[in-house]
Tab-separated table of C-alpha atoms in Angstrom:
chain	number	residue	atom	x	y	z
A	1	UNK	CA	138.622	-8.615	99.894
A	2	UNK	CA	138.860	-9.175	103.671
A	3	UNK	CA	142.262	-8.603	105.498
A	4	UNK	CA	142.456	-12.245	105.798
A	5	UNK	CA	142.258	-12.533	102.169
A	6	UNK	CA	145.019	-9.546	101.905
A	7	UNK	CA	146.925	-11.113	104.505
A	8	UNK	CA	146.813	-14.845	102.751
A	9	UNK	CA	148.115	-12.923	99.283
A	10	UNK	CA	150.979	-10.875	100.910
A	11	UNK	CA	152.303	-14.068	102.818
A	12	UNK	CA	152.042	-15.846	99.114
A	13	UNK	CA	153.972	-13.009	97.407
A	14	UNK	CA	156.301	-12.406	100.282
A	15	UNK	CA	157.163	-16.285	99.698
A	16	UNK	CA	157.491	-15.884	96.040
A	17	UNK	CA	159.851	-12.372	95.863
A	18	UNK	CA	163.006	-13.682	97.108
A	19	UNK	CA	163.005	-16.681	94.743
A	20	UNK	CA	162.525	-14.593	91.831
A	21	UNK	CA	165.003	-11.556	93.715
A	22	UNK	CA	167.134	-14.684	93.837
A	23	UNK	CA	167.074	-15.773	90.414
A	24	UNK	CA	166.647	-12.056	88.923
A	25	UNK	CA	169.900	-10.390	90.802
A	26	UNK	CA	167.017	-8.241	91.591
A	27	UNK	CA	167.081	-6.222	94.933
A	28	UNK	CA	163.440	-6.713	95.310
A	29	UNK	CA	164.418	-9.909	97.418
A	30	UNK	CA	164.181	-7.833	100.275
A	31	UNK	CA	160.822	-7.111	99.887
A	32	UNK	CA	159.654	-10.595	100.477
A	33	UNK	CA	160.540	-10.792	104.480
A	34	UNK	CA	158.616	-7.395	104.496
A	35	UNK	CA	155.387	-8.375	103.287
A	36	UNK	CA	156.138	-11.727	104.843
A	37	UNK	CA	156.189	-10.042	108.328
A	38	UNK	CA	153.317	-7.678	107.787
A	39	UNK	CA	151.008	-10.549	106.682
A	40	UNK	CA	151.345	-12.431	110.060
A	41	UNK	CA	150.829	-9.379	111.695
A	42	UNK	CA	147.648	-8.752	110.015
A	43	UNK	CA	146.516	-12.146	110.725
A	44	UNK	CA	148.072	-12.257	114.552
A	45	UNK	CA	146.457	-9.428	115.317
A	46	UNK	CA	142.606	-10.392	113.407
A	47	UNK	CA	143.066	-13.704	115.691
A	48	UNK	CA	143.833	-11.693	119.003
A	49	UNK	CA	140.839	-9.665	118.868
A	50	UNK	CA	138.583	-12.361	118.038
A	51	UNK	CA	137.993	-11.700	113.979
């Protein structure tokens, strides 16, 4: 798996938790921006040094 891979799958699931944090009554709604945040990171920062 390459961090573009991982990053791809955590902006996926980051999209997907607060819908079903939403629908659940489920705290784990707050995970989503989390995981939302660190997979743009992990791509911004493969596209700034040139990966």
């Amino acid at each position: 798996m390459t961090v573009r891979t991982l990053a791809i799958a955590l902006l996926i699931l980051g999209a997907i938790l607060p819908i079903v944090g939403w629908w659940a009554s489920s705290p784990v709604a707050f995970v989503g921006p989390a995981l939302l945040l660190l997979g743009v990171l992990l791509l911004w920062t493969g596209r700034r040094h040139g990966r």
